mmCIF file of C-alpha atoms and ligand atoms in Angstrom:
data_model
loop_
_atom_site.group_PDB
_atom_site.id
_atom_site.type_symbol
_atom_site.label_atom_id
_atom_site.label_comp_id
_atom_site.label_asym_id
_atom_site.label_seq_id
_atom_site.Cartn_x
_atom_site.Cartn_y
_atom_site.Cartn_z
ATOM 1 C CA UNK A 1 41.527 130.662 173.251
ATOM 2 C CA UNK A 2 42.139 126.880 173.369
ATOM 3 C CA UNK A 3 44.189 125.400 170.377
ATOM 4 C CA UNK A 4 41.203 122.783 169.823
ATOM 5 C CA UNK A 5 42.099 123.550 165.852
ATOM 6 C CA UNK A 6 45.026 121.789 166.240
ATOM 7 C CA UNK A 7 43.876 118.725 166.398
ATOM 8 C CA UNK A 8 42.781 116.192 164.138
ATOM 9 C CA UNK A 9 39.517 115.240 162.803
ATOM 10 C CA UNK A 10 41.070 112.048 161.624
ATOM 11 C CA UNK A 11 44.172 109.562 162.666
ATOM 12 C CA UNK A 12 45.249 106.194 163.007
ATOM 13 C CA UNK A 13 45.254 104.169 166.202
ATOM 14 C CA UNK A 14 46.323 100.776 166.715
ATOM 15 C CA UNK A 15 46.001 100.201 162.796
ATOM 16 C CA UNK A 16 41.860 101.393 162.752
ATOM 17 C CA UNK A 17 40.679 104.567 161.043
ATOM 18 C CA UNK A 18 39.377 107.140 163.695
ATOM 19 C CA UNK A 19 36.922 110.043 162.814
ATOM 20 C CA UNK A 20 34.891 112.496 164.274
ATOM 21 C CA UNK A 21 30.915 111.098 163.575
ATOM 22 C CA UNK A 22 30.146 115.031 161.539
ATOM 23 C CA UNK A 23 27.001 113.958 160.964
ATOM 24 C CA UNK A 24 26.118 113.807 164.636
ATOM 25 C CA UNK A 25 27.202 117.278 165.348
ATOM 26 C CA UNK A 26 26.611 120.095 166.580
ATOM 27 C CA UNK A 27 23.844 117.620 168.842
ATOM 28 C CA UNK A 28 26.432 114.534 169.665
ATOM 29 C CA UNK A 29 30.323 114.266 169.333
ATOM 30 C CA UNK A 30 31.347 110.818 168.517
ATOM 31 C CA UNK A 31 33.757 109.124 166.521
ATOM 32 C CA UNK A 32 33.612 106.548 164.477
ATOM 33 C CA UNK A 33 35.981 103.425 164.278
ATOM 34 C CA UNK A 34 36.560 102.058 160.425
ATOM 35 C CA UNK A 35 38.497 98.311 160.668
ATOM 36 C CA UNK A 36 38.301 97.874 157.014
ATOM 37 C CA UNK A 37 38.758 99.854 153.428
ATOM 38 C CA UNK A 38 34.788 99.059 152.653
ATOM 39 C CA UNK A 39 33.953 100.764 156.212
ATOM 40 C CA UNK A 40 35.831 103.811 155.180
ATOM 41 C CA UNK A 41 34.400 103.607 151.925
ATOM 42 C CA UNK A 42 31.031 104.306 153.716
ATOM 43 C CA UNK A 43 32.196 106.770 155.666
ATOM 44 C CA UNK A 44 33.207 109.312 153.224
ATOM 45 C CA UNK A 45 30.049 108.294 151.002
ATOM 46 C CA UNK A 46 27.613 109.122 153.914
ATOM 47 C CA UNK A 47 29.026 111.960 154.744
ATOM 48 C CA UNK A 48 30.556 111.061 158.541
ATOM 49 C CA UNK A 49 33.759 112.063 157.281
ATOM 50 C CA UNK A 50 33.467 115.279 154.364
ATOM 51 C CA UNK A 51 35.448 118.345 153.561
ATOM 52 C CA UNK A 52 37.964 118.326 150.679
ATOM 53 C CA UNK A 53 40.932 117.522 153.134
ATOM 54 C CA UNK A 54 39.405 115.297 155.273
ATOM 55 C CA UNK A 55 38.301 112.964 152.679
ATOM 56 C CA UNK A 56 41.335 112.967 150.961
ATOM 57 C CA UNK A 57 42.828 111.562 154.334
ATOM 58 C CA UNK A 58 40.401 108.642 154.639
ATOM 59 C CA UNK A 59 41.167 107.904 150.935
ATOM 60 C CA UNK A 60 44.378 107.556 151.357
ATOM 61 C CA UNK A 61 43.623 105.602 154.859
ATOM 62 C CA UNK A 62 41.204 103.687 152.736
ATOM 63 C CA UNK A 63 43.891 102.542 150.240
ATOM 64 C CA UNK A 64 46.437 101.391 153.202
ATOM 65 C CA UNK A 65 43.311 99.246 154.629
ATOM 66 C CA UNK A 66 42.979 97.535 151.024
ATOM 67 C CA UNK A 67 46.810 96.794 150.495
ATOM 68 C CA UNK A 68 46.304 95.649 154.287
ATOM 69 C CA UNK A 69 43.774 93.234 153.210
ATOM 70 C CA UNK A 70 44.300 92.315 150.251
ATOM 71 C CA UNK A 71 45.499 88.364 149.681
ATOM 72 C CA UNK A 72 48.689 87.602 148.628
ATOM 73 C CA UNK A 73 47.637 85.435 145.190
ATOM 74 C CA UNK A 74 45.479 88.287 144.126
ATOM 75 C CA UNK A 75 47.083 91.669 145.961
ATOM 76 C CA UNK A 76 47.912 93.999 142.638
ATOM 77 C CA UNK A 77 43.978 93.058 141.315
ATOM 78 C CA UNK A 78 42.775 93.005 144.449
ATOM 79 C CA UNK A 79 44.037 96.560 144.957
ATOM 80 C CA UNK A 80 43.664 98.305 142.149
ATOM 81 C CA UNK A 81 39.401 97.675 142.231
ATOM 82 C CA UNK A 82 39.860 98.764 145.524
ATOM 83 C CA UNK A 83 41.037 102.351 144.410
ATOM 84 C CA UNK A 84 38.365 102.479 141.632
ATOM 85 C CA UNK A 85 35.614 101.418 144.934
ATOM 86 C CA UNK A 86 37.517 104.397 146.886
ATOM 87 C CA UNK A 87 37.331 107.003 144.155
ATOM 88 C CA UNK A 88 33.942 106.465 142.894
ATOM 89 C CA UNK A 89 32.842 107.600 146.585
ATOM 90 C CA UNK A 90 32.886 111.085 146.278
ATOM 91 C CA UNK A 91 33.412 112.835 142.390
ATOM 92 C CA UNK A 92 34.467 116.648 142.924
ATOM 93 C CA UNK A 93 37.361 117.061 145.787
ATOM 94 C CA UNK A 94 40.395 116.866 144.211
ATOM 95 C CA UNK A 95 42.073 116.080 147.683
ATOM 96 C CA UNK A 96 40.187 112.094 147.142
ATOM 97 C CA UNK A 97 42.208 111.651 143.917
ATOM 98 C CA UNK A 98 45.365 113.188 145.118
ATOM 99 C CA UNK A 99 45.097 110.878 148.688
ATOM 100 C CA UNK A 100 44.331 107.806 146.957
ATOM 101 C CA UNK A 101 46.333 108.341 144.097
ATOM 102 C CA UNK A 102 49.477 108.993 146.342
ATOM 103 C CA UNK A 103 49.046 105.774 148.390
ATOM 104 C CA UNK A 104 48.162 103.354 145.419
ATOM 105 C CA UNK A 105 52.003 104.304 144.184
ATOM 106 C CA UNK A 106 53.422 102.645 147.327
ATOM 107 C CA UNK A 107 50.453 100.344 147.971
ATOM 108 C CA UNK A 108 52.066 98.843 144.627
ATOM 109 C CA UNK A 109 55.540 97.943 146.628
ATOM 110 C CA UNK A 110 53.805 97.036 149.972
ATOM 111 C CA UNK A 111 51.032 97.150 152.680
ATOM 112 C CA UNK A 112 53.557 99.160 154.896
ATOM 113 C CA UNK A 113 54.783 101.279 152.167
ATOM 114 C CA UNK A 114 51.117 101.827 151.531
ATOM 115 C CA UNK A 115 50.773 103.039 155.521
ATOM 116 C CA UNK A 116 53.893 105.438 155.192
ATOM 117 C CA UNK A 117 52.733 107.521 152.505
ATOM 118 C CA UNK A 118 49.368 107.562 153.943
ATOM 119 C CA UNK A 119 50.201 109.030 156.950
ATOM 120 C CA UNK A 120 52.580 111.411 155.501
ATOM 121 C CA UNK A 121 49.512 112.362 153.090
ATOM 122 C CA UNK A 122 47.430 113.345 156.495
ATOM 123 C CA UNK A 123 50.171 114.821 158.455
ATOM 124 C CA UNK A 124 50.983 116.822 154.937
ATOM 125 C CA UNK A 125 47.508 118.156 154.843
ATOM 126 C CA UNK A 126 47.452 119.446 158.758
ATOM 127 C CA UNK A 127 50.602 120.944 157.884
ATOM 128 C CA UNK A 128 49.474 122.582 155.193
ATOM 129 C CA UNK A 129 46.230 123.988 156.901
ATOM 130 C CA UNK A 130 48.674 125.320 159.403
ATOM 131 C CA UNK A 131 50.549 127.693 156.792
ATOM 132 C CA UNK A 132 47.341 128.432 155.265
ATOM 133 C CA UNK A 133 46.183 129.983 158.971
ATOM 134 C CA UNK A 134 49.533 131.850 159.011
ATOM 135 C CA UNK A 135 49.435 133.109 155.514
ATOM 136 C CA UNK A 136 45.990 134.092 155.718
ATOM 137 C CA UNK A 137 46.085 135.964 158.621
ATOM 138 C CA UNK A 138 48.477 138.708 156.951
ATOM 139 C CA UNK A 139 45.759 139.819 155.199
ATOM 140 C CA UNK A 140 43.427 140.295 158.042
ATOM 141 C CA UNK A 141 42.755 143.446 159.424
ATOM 142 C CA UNK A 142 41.921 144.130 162.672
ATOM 143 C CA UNK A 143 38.317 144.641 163.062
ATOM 144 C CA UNK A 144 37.420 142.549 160.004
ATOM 145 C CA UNK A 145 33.888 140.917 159.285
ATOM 146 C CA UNK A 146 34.703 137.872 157.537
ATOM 147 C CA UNK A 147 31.858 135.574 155.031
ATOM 148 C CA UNK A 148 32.390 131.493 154.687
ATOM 149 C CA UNK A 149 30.258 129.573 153.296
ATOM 150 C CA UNK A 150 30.517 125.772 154.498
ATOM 151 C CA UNK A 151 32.197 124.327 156.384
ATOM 152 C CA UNK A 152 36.333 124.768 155.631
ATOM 153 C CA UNK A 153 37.489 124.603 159.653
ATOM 154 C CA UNK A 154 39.268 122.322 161.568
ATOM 155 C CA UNK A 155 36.985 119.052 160.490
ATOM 156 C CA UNK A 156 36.975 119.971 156.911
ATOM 157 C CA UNK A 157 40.356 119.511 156.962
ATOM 158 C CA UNK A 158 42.900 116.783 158.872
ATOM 159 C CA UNK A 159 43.840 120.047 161.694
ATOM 160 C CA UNK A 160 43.725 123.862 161.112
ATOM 161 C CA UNK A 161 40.960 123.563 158.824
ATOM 162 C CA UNK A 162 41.755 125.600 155.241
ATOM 163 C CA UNK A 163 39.120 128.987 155.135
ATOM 164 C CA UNK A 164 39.180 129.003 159.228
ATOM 165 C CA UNK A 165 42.929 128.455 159.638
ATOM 166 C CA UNK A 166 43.361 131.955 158.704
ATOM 167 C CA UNK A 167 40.561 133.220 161.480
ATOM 168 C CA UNK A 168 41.781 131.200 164.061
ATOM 169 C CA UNK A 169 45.283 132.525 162.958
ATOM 170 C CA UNK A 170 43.670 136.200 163.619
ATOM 171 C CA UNK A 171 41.438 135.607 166.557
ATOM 172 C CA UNK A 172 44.814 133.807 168.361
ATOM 173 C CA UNK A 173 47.255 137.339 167.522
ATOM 174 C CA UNK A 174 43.782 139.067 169.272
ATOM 175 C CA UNK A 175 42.740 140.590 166.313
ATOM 176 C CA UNK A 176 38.939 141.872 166.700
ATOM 177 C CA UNK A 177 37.098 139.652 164.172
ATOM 178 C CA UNK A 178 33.404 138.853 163.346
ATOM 179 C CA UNK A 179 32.276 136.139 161.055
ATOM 180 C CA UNK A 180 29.325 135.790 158.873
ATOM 181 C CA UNK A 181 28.611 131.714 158.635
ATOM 182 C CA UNK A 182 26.201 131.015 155.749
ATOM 183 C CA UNK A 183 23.678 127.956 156.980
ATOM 184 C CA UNK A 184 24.722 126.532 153.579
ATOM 185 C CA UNK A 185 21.901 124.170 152.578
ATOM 186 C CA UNK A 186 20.890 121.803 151.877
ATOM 187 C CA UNK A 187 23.434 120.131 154.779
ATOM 188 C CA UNK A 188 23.581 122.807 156.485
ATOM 189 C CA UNK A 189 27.660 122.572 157.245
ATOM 190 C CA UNK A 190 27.455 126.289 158.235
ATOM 191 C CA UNK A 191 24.942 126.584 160.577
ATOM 192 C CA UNK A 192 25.847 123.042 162.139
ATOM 193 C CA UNK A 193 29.534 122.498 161.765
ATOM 194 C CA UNK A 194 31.286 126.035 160.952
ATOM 195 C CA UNK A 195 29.112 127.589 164.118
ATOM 196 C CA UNK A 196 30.364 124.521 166.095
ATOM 197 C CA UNK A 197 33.479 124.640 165.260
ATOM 198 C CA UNK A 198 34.075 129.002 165.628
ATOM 199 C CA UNK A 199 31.851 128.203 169.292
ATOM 200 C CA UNK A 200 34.909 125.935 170.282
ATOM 201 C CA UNK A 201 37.304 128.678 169.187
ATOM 202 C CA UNK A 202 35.861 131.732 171.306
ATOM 203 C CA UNK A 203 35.171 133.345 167.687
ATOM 204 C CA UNK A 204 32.160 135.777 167.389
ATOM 205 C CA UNK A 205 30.289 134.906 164.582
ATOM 206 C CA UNK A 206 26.085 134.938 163.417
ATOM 207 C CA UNK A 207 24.680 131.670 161.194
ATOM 208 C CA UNK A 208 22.853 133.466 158.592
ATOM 209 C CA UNK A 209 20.360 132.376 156.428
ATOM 210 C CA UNK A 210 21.803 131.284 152.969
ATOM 211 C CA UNK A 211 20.388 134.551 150.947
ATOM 212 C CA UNK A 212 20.824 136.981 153.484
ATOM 213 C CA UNK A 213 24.746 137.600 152.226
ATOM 214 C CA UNK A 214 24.255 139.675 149.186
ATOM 215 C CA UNK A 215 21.671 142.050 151.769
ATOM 216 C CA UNK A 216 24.860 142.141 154.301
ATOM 217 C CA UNK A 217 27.520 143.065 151.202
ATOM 218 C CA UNK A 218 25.359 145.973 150.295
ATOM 219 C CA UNK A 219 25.241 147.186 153.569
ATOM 220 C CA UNK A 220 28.901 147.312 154.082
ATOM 221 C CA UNK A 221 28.835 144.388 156.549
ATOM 222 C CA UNK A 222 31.228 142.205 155.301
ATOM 223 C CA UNK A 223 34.692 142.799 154.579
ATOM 224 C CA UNK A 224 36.098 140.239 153.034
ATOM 225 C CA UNK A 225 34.879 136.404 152.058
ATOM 226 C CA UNK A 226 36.912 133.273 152.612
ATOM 227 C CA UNK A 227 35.844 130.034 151.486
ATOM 228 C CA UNK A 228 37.416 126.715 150.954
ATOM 229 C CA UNK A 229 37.481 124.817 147.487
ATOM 230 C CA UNK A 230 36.995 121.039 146.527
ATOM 231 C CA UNK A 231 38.982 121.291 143.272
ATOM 232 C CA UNK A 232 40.681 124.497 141.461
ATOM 233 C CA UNK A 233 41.441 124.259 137.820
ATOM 234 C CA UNK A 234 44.418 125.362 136.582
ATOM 235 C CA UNK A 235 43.034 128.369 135.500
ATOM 236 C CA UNK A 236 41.500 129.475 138.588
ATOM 237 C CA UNK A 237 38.010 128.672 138.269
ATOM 238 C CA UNK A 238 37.297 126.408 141.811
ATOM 239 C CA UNK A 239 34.237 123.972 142.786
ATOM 240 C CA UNK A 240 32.942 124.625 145.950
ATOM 241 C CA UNK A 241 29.640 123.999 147.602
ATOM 242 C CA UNK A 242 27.190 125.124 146.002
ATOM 243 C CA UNK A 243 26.027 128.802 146.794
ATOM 244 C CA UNK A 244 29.780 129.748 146.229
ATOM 245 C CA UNK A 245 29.215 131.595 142.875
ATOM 246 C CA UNK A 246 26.603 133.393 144.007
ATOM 247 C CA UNK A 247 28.443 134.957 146.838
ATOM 248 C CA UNK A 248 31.589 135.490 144.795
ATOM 249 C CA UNK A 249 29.268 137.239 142.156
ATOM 250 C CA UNK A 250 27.979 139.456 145.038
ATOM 251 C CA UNK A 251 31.598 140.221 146.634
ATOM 252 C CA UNK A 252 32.596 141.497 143.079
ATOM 253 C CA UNK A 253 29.644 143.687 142.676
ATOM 254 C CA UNK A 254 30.272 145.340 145.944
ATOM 255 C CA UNK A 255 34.195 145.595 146.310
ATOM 256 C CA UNK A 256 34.597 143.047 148.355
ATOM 257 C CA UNK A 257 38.096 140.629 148.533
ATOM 258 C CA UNK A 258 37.287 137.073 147.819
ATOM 259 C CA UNK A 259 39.579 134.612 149.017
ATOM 260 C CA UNK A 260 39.705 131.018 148.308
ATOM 261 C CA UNK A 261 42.063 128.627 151.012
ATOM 262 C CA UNK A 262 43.068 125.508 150.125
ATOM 263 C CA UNK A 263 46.454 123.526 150.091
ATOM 264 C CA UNK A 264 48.123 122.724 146.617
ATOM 265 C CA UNK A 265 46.489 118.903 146.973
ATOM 266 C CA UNK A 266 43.153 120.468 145.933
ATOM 267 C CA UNK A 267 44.461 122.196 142.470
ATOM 268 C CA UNK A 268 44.053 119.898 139.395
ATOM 269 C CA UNK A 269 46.639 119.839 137.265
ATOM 270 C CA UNK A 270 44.966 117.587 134.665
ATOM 271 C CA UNK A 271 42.209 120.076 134.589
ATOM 272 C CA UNK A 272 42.375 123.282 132.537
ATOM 273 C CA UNK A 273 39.169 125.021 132.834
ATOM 274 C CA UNK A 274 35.813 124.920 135.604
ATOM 275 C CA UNK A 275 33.913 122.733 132.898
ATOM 276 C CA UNK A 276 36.204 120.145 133.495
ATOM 277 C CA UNK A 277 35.167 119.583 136.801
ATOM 278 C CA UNK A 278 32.853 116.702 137.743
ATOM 279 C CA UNK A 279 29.746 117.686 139.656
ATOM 280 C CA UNK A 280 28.441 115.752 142.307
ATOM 281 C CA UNK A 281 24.524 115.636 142.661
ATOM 282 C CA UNK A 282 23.089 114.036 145.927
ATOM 283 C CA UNK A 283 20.127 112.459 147.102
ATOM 284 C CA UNK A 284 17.012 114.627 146.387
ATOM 285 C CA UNK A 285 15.805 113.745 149.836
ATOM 286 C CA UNK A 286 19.006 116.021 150.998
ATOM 287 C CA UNK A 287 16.895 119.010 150.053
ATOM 288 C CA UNK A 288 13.431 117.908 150.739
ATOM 289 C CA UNK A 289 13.771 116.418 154.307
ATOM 290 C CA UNK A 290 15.784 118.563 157.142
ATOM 291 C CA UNK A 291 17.299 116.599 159.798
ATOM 292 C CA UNK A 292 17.676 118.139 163.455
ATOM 293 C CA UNK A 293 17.533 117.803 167.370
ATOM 294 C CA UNK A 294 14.339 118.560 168.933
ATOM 295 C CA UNK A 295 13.526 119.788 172.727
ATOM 296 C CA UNK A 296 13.595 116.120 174.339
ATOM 297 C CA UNK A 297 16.977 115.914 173.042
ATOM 298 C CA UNK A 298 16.084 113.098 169.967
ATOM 299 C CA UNK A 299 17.844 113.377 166.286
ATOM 300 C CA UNK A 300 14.669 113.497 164.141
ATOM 301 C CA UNK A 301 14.577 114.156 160.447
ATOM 302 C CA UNK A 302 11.337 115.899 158.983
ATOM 303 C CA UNK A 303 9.667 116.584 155.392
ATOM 304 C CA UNK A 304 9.775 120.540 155.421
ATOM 305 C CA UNK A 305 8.362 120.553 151.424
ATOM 306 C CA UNK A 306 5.629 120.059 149.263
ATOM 307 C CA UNK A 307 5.421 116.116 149.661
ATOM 308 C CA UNK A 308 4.391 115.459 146.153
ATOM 309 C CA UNK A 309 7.589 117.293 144.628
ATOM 310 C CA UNK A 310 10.679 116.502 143.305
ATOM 311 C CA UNK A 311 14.324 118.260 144.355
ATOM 312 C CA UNK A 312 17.388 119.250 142.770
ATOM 313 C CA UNK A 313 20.592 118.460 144.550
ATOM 314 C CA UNK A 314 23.693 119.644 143.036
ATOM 315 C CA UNK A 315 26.447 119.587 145.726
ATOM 316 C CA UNK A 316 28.997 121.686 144.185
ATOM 317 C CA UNK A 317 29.076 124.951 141.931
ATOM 318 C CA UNK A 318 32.402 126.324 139.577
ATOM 319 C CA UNK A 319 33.270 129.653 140.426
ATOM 320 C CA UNK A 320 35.087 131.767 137.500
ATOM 321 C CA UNK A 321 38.353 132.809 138.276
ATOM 322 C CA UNK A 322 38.143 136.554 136.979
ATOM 323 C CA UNK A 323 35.760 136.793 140.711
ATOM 324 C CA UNK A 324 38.750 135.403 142.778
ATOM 325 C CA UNK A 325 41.177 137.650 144.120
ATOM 326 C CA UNK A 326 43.589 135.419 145.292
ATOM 327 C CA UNK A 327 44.457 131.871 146.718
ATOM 328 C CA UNK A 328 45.685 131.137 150.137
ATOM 329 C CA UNK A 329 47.982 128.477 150.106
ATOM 330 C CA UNK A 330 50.844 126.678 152.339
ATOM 331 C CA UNK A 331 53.382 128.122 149.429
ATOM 332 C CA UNK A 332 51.625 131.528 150.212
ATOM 333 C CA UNK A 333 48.817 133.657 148.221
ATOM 334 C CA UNK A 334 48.806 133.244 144.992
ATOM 335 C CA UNK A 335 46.967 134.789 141.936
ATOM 336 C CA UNK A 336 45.222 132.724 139.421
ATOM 337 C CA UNK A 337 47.876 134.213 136.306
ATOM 338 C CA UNK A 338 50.398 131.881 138.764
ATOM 339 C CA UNK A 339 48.763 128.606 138.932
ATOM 340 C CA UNK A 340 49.640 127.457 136.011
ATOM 341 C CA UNK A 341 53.243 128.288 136.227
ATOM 342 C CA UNK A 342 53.641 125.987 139.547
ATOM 343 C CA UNK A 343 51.933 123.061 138.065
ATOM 344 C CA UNK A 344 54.037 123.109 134.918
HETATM 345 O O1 LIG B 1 30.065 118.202 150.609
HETATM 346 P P1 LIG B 1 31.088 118.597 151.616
HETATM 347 O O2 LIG B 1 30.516 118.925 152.938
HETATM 348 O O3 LIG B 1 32.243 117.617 151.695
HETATM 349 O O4 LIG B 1 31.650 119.925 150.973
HETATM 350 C C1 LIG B 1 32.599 120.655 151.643
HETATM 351 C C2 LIG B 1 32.869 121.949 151.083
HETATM 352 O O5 LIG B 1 32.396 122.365 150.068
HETATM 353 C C3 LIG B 1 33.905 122.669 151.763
HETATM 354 O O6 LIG B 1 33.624 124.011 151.717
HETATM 355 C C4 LIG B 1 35.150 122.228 151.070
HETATM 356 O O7 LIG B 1 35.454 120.890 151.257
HETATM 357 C C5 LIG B 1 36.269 123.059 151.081
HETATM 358 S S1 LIG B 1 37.245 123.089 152.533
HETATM 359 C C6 LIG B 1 38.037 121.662 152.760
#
């Protein structure tokens, strides 16, 4: 197995924001060059650079580009729109807040200060993918079939990825493993980025059609579910893409463990209950027009619905605690009874 996971779906180099282009994949791997806060801006708002972690490392990127550009007669104003601009990008992961919010503090003393902390805010969050992997994979048998839904590997987050880390973590000590990736529409992260990503790693694995998981569950197909989470309340409940609740729902009907991954930057201490949560809803045309490669090799995006209706788009659902067994962090796994207690 190659240690591809390892590396970063985001860095600095020679003061310019790199990224892996995730639109373009599976079909083209490119990355993308940001010189400027407003460039990264667009970035995380169009979706070249998603996944809780990831986007909380281009915030924070984002930030040091503003308190890099901001002028000198205006630099505390100047900055401080900047982090509303940043913010407003993306509403529901936590990890945005938490990047921006941890830069802005030094940003405040200087541009360099600014490009400290946000590099120790990336390097933090492949760090804390890596423990995830480890912690994870004590509770993975051998022989295990394993549900995610999105995308939570190695591009979701800066390295190690946070529902993946754990598989890789598995696959690596040569455990036998088999993964169930849902497509995940309307974006399809599963079947485009998740497949991509568990192709890379040697992992055996079948995209499956976003309903199909219940029909799998009550056949005694899947094991155990892993998904990521954009933001986790302090009593449990977690947003996650939506189509989360409904397999969580499902896993508790059959027996099945359900395991959210996601470093401590994702839980909200500010937030007390799911309802808090802010959900984002996308553009209509997400659900309504499907976007792939066809046999010439050219990106094409198509209507697949009834032209004359309208969509729905919510990115995100709130999954209820009382259907998650238990949280793998970098501090370990962790009930929901215990989250409050470490964010006192
Ligand atoms: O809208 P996206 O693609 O940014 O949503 C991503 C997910 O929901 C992931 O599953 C999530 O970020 C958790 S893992 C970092």
């Amino acid at each position: 197995m190659n240690n591809n996971f390892e590396k970063r779906s985001i860095w600095l180099e020679n003061r310019k924001v790199y990224m892996i282009e995730q639109n373009l994949l599976p079909h083209k791997y490119e990355i993308f060059i940001s010189e400027n806060y407003k460039k990264t801006c667009f970035a995380i708002k169009t979706m070249i650079v998603r996944g809780a972690g990831a986007i909380g490392a281009a915030g924070a990127f984002a930030m040091w580009q503003a308190a890099n550009e901001a002028p000198k007669n205006n630099y505390n104003n100047f900055i401080e729109k900047a982090k509303e601009e940043i913010e407003a990008t993306r509403p529901t992961a936590r990890d945005l807040f938490s990047g921006v919010e941890s830069v802005y503090e030094k940003a405040v003393i200087s541009p360099e200060e600014a490009l400290k902390a946000a590099q120790k805010f990336a390097d933090k969050n492949a760090e804390a993918g890596k423990k995830i992997g480890k912690y994870g994979n004590s509770i993975i048998e051998d022989y295990t079939n394993i549900l995610t839904h999105c995308n939570a590997g190695r591009l979701a987050l800066v390295a190690h990825g946070s529902a993946l880390a754990p598989i890789y973590e598995a696959h690596k000590s040569s455990k036998k493993l088999f993964v169930y990736v849902d497509e995940t529409r309307p974006r399809n992260q599963g079947a485009r980025l998740t497949a991509w990503e568990l192709n890379e790693a040697g992992i055996r694995h079948a995209i499956i059609p976003d309903n199909a998981a219940a029909w799998y569950m009550s056949q005694g197909k899947i094991n155990m579910v892993i998904t990521g989470a954009d933001r986790i309340a302090t009593n449990g409940d977690t947003a996650n893409k939506i189509g989360t609740l409904e397999k969580a729902i499902a896993a508790k009907e059959y027996g099945i463990p359900f395991y959210i991954a996601a470093p401590l930057s994702t839980f909200d201490k500010e937030c007390k209950t799911g309802k808090e949560i802010p959900i984002e809803e996308r553009d209509q045309n997400e659900v309504l027009y499907q976007k792939g490669q066809d046999k010439d090799g050219i990106i094409r995006e198509v209507l697949v619905a009834s032209p004359d209706s309208e969509a729905l788009n919510p990115a995100f659902d709130v999954t209820p605690a009382k259907f998650i067994t238990g949280y793998i962090t970098e501090i370990g796994i962790i009930t929901s009874e215990q989250i409050a207690e470490i964010f006192k």
